Short mmCIF file of C-alpha atoms in Angstrom, two decimals:
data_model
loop_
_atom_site.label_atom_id
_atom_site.label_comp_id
_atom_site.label_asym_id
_atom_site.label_seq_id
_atom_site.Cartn_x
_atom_site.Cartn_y
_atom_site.Cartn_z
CA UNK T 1 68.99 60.12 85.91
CA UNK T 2 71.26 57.08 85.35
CA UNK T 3 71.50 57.71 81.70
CA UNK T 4 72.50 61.32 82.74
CA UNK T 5 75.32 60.54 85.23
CA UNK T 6 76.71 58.03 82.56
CA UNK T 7 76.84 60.57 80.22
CA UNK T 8 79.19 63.16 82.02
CA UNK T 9 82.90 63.33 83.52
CA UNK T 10 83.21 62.85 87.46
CA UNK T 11 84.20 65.99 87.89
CA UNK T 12 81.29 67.86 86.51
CA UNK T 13 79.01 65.48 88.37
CA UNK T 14 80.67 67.21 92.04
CA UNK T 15 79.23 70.04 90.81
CA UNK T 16 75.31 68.64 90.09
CA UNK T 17 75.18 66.51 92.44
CA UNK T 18 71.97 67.15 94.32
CA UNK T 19 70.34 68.87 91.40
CA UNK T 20 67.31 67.74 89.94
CA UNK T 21 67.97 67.08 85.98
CA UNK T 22 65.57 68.00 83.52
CA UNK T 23 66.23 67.70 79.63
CA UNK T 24 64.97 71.30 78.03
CA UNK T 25 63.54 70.87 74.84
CA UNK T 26 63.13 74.57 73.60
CA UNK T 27 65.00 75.72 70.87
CA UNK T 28 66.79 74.53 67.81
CA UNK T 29 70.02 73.19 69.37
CA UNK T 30 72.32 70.40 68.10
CA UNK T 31 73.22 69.82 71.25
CA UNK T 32 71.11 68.35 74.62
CA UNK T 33 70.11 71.18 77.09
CA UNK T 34 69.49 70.54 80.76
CA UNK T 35 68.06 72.31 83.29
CA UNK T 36 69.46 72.01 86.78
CA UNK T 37 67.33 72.92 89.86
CA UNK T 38 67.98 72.87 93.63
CA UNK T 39 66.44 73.64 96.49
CA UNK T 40 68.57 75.63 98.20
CA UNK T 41 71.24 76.85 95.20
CA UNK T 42 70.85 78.79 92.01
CA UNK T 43 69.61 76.79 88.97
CA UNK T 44 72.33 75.69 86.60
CA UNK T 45 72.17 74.65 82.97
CA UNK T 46 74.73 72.23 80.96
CA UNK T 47 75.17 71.51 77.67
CA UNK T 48 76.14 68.28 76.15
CA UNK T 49 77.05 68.72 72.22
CA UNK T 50 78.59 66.02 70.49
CA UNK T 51 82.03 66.86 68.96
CA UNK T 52 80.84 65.24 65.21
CA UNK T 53 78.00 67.86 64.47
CA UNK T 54 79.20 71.21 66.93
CA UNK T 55 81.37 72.83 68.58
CA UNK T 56 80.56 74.87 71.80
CA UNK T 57 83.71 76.99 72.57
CA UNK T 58 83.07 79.63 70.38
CA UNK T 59 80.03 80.40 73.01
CA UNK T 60 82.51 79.68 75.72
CA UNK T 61 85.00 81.86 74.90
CA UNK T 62 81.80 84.78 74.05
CA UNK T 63 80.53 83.69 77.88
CA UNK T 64 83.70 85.07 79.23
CA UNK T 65 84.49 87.97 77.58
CA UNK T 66 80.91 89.11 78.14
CA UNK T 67 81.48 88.90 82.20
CA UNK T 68 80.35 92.26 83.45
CA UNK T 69 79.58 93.87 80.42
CA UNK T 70 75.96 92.20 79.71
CA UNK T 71 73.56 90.11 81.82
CA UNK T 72 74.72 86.41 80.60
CA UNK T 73 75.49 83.29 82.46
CA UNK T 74 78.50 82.50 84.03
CA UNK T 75 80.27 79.72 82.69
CA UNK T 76 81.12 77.39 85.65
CA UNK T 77 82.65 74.32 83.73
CA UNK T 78 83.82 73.56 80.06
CA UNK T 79 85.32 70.73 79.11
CA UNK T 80 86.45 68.44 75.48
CA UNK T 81 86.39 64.81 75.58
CA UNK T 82 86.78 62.22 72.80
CA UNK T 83 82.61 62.07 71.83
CA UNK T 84 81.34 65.26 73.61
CA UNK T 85 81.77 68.97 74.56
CA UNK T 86 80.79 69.63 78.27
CA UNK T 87 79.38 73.18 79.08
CA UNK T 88 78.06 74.44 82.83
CA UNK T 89 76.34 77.95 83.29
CA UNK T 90 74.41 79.70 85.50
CA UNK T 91 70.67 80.03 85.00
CA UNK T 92 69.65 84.00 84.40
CA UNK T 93 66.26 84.40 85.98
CA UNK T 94 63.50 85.56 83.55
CA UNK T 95 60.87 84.72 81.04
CA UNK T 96 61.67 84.32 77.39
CA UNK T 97 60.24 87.32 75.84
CA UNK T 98 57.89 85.25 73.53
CA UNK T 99 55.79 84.23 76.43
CA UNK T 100 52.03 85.28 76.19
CA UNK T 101 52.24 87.24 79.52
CA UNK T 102 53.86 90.10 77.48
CA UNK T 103 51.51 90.03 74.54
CA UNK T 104 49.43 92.48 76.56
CA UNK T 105 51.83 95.89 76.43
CA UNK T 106 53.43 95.60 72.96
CA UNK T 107 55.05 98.91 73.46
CA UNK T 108 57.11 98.22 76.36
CA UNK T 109 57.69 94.70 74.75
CA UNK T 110 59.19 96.37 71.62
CA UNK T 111 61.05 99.12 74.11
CA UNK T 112 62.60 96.25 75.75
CA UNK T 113 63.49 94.53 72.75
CA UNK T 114 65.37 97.46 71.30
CA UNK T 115 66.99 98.96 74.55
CA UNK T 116 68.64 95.27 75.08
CA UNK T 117 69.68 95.15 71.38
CA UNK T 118 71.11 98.70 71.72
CA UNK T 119 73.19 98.09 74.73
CA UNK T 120 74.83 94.77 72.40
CA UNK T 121 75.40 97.29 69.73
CA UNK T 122 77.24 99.73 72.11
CA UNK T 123 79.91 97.34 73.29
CA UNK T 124 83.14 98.01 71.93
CA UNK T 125 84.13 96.82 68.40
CA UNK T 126 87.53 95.79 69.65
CA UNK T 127 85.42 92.44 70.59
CA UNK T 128 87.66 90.06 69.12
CA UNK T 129 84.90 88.22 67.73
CA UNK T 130 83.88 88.82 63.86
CA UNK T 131 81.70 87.63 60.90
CA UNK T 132 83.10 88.23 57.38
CA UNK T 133 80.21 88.69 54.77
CA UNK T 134 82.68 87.83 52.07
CA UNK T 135 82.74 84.15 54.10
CA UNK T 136 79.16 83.87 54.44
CA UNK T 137 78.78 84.64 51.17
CA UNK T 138 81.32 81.87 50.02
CA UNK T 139 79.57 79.56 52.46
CA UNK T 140 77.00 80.06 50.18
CA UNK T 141 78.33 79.37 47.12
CA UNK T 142 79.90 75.97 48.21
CA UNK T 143 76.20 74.98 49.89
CA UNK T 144 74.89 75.90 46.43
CA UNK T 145 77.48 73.82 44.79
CA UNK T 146 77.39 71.10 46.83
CA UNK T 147 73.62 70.73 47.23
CA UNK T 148 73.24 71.36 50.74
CA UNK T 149 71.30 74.00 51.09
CA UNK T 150 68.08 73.40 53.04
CA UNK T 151 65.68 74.39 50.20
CA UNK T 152 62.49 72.96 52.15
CA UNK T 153 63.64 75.58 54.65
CA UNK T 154 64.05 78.59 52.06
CA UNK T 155 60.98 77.47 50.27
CA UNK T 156 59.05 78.61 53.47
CA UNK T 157 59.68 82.01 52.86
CA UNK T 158 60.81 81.72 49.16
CA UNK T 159 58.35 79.55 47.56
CA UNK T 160 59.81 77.23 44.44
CA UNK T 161 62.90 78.83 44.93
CA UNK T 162 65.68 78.74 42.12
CA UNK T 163 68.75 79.13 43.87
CA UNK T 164 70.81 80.44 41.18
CA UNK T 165 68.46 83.11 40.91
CA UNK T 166 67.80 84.04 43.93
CA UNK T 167 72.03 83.89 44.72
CA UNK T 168 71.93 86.63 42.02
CA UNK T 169 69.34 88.62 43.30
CA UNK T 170 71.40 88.61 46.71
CA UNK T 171 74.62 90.05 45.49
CA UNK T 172 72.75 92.71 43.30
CA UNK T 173 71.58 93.91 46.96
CA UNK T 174 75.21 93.50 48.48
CA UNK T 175 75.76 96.39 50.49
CA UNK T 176 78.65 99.09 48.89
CA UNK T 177 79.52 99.34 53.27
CA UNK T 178 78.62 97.87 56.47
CA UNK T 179 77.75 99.46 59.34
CA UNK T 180 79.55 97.31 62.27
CA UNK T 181 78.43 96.67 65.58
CA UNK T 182 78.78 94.05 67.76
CA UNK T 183 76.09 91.69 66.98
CA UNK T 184 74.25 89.54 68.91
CA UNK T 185 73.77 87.18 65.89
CA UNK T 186 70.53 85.32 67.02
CA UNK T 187 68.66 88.36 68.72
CA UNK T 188 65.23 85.97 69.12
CA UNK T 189 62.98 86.37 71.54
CA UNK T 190 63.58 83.01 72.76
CA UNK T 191 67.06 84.54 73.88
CA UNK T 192 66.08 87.46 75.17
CA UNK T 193 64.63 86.90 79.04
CA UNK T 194 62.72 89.50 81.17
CA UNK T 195 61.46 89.53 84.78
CA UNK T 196 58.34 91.96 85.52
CA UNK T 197 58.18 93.18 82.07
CA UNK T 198 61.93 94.57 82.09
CA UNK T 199 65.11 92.51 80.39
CA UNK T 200 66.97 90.21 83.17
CA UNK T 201 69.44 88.81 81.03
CA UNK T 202 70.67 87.33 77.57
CA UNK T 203 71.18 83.69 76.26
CA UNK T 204 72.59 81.46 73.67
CA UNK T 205 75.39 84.07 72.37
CA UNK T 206 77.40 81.62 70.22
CA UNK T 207 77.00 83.85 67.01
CA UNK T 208 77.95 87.67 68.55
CA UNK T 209 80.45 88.99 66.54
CA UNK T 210 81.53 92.23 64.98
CA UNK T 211 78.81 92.70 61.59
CA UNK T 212 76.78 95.09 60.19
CA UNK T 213 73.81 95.70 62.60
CA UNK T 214 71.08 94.67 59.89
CA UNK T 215 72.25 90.87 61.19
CA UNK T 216 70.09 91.58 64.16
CA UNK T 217 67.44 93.74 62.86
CA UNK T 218 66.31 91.11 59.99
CA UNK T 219 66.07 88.49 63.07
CA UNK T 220 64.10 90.98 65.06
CA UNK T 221 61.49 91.66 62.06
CA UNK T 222 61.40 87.76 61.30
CA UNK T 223 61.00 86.59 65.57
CA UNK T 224 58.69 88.91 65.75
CA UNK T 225 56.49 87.69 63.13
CA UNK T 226 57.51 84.17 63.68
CA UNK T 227 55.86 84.50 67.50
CA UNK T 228 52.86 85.84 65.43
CA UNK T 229 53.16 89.43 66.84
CA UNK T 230 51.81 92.21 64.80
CA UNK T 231 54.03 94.34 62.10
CA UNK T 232 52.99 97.32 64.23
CA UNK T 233 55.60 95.84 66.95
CA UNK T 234 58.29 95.74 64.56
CA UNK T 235 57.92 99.43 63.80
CA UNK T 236 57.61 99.80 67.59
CA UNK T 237 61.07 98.24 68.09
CA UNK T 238 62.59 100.54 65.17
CA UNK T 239 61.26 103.67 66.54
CA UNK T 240 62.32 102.99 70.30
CA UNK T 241 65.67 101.73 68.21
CA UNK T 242 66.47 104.72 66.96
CA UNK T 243 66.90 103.64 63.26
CA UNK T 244 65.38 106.86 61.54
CA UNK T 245 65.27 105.34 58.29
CA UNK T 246 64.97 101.14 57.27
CA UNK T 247 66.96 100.19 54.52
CA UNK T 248 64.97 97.69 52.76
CA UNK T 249 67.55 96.62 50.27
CA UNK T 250 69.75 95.82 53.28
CA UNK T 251 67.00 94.07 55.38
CA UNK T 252 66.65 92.01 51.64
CA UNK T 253 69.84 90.94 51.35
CA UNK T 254 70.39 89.71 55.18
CA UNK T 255 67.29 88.06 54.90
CA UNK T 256 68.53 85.83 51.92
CA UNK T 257 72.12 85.30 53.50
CA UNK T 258 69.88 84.43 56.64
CA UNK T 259 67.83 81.69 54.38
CA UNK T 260 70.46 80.79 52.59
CA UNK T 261 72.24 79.59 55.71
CA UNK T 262 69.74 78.30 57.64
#
């Protein structure tokens, strides 16, 4: 706790004092996630990201213009110093949507999934938020160039990859249109919480942006199967979806931006 407290301005301390601190060590961040609990007060979680390898206002500035349209935590406190980014939320109630409990009605689990990432993809496109393909696709090319794409990473799902090969592959799939929604740009079930089998709430929304929709479908097929559910759930979520017909040459070529990237 004394590490903690020397870690963070005064005047986000006001705010937690009297809240038990507990580091959360879920997920893939780059920055340190705590949970906040109190015995009388709803739970709270902060961020701490250090300013040399992140960069939390662009999920600051998604936090607020999400207020009333989706379930998402509140942002309570933001602030930049010299080493570190300072973020304060409000905890959303729920259970990621990976947990076990679930496992036992894969057809409401798949409804769920694919009502929440409906109601993202029916917000208005006039979110001021986008992701250019033509710049992940340049990202690309300079990672290639510059030898910093994870290949240990890609190899997982693309094994003894040649990445100039595979870079062609991708832009023989790139798609002649897109078909933009707002994206949620990491729809995992980690993100995705539910309370008594029904979604409570959405987290970690950093990445939503205007794109095409296949974003968020490739990350629904690849959660799914990363949480070890069966391909029968994926087909659940596209049918309760609505998406009459699954491009595959799409889903290929998000997939490879996706690995590419990662």
């Amino acid at each position: 706790m004394t590490e903690f407290i020397n870690r963070v301005p005064k005047q986000l301390m006001k705010l937690v004092t009297g809240y038990e601190v507990r580091e959360n060590s879920i997920g893939h961040s780059t920055c340190s996630v705590f949970h906040l609990r109190h015995p009388s007060k709803q739970g709270l979680y902060l961020k701490i990201q250090p300013i040399s390898n992140g960069d939390l206002r662009p999920e600051k500035e998604r936090l607020e213009w999400l207020q009333g349209k989706l379930p998402v935590p509140e942002l309570l406190y933001f602030d930049s110093g010299d080493e570190n980014q300072y973020m304060l939320a409000s905890e959303i109630q729920g259970v990621p949507s990976f947990d076990l409990s679930f496992r036992g009605d894969l057809s409401n689990l798949a409804n769920q999934l694919a009502m929440g990432l409906r109601t993202i993809h029916s917000l208005d496109t006039t979110c001021p938020f986008s992701s250019s393909l033509n710049d992940k696709i340049t990202l690309v090319q300079e990672r290639i160039s510059n030898g910093s794409i994870d290949v240990e990473y890609l190899s997982q799902h693309y094994p003894n990859p040649n990445l100039r090969e595979l870079f062609d592959e991708m832009m023989s799939l790139f798609p002649d249109s897109e078909d933009l929604v707002v994206c949620y740009g990491d729809y995992s079930m980690p993100n995705v919480l539910l309370v008594d089998g029904r979604i409570s709430g959405f987290i970690d929304l950093g990445q939503l942006a205007v794109a095409d929709r296949y974003v968020d479908i490739v990350t629904v097929r690849d959660t799914l199967s990363y949480n070890k559910l069966p391909d029968e759930c994926f087909y659940l979520f596209l049918k309760e979806y609505g998406l009459q017909e699954l491009d595959e040459s799409k889903l290929r070529f998000y997939d490879l931006v996706n690995r590419f990237l990662g």
